[in-house]
mmCIF file of C-alpha atoms in Angstrom:
data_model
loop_
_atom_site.group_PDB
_atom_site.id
_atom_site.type_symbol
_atom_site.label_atom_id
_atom_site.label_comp_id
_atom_site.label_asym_id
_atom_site.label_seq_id
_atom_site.Cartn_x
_atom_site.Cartn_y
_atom_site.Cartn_z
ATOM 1 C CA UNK Q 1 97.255 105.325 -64.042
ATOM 2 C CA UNK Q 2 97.320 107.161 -61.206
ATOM 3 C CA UNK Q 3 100.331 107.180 -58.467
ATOM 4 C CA UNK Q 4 100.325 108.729 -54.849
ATOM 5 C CA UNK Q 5 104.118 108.335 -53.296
ATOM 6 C CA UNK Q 6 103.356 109.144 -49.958
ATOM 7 C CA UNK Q 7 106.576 109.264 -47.462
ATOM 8 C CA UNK Q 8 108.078 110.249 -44.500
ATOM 9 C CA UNK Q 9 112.063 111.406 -44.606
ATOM 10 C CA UNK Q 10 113.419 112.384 -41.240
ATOM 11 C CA UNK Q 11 117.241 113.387 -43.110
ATOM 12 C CA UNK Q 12 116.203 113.778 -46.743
ATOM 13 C CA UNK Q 13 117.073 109.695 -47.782
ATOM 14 C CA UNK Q 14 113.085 109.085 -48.485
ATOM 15 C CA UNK Q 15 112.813 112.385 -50.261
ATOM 16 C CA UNK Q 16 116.117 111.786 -52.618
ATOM 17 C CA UNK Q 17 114.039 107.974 -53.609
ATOM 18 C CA UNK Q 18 110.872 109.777 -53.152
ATOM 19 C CA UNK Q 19 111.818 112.471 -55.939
ATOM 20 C CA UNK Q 20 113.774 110.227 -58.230
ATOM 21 C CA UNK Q 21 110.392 108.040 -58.496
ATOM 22 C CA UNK Q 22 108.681 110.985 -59.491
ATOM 23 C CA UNK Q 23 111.262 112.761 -61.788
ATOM 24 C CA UNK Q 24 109.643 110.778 -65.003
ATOM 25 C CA UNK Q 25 106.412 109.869 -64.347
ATOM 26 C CA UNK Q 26 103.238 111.391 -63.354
ATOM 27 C CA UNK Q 27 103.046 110.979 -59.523
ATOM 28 C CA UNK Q 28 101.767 112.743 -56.798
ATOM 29 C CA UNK Q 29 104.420 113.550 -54.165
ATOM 30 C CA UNK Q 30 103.111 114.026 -50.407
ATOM 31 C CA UNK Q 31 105.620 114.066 -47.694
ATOM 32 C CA UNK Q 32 104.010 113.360 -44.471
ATOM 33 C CA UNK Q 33 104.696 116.288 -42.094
ATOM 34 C CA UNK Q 34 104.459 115.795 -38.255
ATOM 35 C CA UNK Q 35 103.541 119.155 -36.471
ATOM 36 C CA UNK Q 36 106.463 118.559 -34.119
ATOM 37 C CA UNK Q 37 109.486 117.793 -36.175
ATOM 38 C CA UNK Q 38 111.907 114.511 -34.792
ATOM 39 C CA UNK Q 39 115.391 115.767 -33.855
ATOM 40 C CA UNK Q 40 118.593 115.377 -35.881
ATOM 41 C CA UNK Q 41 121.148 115.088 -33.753
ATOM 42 C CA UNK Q 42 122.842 111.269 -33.370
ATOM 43 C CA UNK Q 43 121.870 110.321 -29.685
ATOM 44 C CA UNK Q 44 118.458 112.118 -29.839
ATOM 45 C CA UNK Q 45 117.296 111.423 -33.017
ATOM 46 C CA UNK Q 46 117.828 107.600 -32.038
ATOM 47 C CA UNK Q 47 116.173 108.455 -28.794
ATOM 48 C CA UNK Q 48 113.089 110.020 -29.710
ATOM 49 C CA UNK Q 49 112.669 107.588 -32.675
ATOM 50 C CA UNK Q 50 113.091 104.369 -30.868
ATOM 51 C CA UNK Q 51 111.041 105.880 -27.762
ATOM 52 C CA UNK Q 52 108.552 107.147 -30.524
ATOM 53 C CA UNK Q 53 108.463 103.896 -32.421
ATOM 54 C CA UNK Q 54 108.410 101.637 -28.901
ATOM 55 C CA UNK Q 55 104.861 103.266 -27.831
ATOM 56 C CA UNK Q 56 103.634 103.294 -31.220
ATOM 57 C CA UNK Q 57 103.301 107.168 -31.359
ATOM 58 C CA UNK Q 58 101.377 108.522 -33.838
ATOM 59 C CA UNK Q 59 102.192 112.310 -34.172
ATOM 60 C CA UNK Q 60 99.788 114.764 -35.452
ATOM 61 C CA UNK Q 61 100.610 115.639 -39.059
ATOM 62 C CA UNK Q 62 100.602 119.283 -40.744
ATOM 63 C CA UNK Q 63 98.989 117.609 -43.981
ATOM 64 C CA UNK Q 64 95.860 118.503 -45.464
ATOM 65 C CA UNK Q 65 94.292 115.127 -45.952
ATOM 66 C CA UNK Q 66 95.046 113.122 -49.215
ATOM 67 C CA UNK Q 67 92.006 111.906 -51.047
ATOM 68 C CA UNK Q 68 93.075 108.061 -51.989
ATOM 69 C CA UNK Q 69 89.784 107.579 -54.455
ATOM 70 C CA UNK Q 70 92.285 109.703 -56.721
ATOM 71 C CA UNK Q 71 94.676 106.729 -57.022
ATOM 72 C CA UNK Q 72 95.071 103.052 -58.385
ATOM 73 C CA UNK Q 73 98.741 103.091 -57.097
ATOM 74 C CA UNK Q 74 100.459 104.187 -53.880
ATOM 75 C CA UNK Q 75 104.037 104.042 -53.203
ATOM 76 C CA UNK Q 76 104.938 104.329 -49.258
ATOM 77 C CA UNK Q 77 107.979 104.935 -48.086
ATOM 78 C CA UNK Q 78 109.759 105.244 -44.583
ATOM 79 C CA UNK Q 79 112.886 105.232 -43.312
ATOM 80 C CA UNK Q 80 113.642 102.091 -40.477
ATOM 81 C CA UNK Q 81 113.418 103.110 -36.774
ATOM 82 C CA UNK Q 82 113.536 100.365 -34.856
ATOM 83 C CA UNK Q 83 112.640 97.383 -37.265
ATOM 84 C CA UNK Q 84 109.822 99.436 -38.307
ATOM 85 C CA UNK Q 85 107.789 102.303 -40.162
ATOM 86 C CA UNK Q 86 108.376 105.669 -38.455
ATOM 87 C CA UNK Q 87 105.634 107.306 -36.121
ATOM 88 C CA UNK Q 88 104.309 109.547 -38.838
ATOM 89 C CA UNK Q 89 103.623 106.408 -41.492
ATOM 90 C CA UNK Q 90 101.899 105.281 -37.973
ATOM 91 C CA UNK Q 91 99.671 107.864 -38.043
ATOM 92 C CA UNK Q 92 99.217 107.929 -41.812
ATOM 93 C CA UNK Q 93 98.341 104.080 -41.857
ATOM 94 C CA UNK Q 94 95.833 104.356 -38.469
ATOM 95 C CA UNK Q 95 93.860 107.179 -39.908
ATOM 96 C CA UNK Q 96 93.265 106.222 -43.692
ATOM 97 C CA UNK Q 97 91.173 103.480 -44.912
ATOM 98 C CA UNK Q 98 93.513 101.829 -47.692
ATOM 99 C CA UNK Q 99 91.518 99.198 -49.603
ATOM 100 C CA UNK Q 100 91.497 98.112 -53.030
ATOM 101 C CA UNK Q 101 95.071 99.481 -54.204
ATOM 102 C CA UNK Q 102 98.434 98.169 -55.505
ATOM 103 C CA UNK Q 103 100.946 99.408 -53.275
ATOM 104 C CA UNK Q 104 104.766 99.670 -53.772
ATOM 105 C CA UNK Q 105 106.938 99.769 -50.490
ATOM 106 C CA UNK Q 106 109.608 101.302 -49.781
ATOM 107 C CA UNK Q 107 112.494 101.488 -47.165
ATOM 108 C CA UNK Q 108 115.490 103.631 -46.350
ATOM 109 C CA UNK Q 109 118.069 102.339 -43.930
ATOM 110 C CA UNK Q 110 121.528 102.560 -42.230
ATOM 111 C CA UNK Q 111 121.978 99.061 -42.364
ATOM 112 C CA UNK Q 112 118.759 96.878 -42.253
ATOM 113 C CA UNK Q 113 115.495 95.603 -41.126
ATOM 114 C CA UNK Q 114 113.539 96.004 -44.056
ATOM 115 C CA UNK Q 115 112.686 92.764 -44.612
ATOM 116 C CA UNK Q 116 110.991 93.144 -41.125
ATOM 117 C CA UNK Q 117 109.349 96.232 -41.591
ATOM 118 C CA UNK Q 118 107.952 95.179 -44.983
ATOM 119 C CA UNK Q 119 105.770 91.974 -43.234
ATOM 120 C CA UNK Q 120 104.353 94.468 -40.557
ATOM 121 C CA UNK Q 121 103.083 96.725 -43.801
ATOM 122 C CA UNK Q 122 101.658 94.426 -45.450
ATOM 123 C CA UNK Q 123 99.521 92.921 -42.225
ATOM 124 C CA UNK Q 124 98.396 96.166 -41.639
ATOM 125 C CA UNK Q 125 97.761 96.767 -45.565
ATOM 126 C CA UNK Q 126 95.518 93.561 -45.658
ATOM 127 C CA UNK Q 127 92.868 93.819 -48.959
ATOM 128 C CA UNK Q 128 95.469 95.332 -51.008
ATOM 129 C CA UNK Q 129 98.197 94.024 -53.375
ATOM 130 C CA UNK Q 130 101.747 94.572 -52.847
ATOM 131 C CA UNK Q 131 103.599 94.746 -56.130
ATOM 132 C CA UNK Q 132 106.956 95.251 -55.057
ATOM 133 C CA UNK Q 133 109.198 95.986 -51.988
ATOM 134 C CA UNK Q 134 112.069 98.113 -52.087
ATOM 135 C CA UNK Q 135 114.461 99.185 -49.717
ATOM 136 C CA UNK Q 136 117.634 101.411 -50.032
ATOM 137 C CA UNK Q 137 120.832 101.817 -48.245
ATOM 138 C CA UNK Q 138 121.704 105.422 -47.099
ATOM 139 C CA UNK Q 139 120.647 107.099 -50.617
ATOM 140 C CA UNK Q 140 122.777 110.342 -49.817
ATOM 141 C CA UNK Q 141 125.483 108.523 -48.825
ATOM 142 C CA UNK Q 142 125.147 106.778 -51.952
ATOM 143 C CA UNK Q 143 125.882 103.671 -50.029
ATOM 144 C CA UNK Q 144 123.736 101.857 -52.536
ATOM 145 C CA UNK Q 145 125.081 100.793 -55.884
ATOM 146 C CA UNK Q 146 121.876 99.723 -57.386
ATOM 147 C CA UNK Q 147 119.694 102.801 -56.655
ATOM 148 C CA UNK Q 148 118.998 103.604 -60.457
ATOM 149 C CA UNK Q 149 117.917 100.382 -60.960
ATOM 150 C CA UNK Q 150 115.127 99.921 -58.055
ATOM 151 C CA UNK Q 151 113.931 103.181 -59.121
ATOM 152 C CA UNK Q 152 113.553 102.330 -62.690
ATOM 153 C CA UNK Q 153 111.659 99.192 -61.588
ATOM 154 C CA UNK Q 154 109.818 100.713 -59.916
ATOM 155 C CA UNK Q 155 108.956 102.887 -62.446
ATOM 156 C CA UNK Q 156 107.692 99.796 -64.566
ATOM 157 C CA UNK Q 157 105.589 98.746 -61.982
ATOM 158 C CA UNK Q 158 103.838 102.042 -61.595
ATOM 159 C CA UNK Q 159 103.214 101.843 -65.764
ATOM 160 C CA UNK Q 160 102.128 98.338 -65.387
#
């Protein structure tokens, strides 16, 4: 079967579950890439990601474009701004069609709103079929115990 995981990691959280998904199996990674790059820093990363998520920006990205006939599977995975998907998943989810496909989602956050974030998705990924949800607590910070274990189920639902 085939598996897109298609992300967006602002810090490096989304990659670290993004990787670890596809250290085993036979997934395609693509990291969406914004031309201009969110900042870093604590008050203006927060800043330009909640004024970026408020006015539902949707950034230009640097990727070439991802051909989605290619897969039965897609895992997508953001980190939480806001109580929502980031401004490049934005862009990703206005300007593909996405019909037809099991999708896996997946969430990195500091200390919530997944459960939030996830409903929004799956309105705006009507005619599909979620197969799981998945969200994770500060990977690099290993704040979450139980990161193994997600990964590996997710693992059996991509085999599934």
């Amino acid at each position: 079967m085939n598996t897109a995981v298609i992300y967006y990691s602002l810090e490096g959280n989304m990659d670290l579950v993004a990787r670890k998904i596809g250290e085993n199996e036979a997934v395609d990674l693509f990291r969406l890439i914004p031309k201009k790059e969110y900042p870093t820093g604590k008050i203006s990363k927060y800043f330009w990601g909640g004024k970026s998520v408020t006015f539902g920006e949707r950034p230009k990205l640097t990727n070439p474009t991802i051909d989605l006939d290619h897969y039965e599977v897609l895992v997508i995975g953001t980190p939480i701004w806001a109580g929502t998907w980031t401004p490049p998943l934005n862009t990703f989810l206005h300007d593909y069609s996405i019909i037809g496909k099991k999708i896996i989602l997946t969430a990195t956050h500091l200390g919530g709103g997944a459960d939030k974030c996830f409903e929004k998705m799956k309105a705006s990924l009507n005619g599909n079929t979620i197969i799981g949800t998945f969200q994770f607590k500060e990977p690099l910070q290993q704040m979450d115990a139980n990161i193994d274990e997600k990964i590996e189920k997710i693992r059996t639902l991509i085999e599934s």
